[in-house]
PDB file of C-alpha atoms in Angstrom:
ATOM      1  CA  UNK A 255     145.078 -46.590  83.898  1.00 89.00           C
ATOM      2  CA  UNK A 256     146.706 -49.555  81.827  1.00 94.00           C
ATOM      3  CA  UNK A 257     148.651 -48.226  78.885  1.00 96.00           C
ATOM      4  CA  UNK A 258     149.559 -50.861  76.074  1.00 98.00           C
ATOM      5  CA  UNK A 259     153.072 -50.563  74.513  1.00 98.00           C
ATOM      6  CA  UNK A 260     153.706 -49.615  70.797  1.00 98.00           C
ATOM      7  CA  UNK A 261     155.848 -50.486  68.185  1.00 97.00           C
ATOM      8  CA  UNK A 262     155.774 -46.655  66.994  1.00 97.00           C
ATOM      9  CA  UNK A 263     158.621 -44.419  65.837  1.00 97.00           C
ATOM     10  CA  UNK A 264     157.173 -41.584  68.204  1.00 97.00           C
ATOM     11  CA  UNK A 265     155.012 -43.210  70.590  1.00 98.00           C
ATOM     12  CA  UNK A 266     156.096 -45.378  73.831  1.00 98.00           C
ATOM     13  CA  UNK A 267     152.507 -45.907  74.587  1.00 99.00           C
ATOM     14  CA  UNK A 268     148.546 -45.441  75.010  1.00 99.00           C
ATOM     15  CA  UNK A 269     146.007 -46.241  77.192  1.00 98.00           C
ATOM     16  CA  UNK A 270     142.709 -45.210  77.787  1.00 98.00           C
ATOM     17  CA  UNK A 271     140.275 -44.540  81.175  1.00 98.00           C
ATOM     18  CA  UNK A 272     136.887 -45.150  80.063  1.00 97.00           C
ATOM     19  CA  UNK A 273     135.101 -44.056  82.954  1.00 97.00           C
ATOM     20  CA  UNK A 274     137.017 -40.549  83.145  1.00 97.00           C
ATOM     21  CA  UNK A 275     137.135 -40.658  79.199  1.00 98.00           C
ATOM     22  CA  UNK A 276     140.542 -39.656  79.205  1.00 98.00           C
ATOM     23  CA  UNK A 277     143.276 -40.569  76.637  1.00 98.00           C
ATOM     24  CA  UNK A 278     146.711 -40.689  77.211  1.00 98.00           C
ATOM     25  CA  UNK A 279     149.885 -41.075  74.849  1.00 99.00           C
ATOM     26  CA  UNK A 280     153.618 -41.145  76.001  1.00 98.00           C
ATOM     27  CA  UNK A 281     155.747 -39.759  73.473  1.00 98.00           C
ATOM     28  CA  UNK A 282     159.636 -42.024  73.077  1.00 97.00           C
ATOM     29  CA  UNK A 283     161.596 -38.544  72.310  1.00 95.00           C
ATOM     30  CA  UNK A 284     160.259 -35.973  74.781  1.00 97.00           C
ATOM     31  CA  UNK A 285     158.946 -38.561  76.982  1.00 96.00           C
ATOM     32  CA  UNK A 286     155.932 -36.176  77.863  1.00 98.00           C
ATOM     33  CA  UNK A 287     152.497 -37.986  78.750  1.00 98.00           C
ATOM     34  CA  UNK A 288     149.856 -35.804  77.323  1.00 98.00           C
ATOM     35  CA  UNK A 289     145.848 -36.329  78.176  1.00 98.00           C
ATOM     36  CA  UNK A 290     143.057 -35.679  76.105  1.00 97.00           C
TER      37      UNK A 290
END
């Protein structure tokens, strides 16, 4: 999966797997990667 970088506050960075349709979103603080 490719994430993209943000300019966020709270998140580091998304990216998306369309054929799995699965979301995920590094968090800068904890540095957790959650899925959804």
């Amino acid at each position: 999966m490719e994430r993209q970088f943000l300019e966020s506050s709270m998140m580091r960075s998304v990216g998306y797997d369309g054929k799995e349709q699965i979301l995920e979103i590094e968090f800068k603080n904890s540095g957790r990667i959650y899925h959804y």
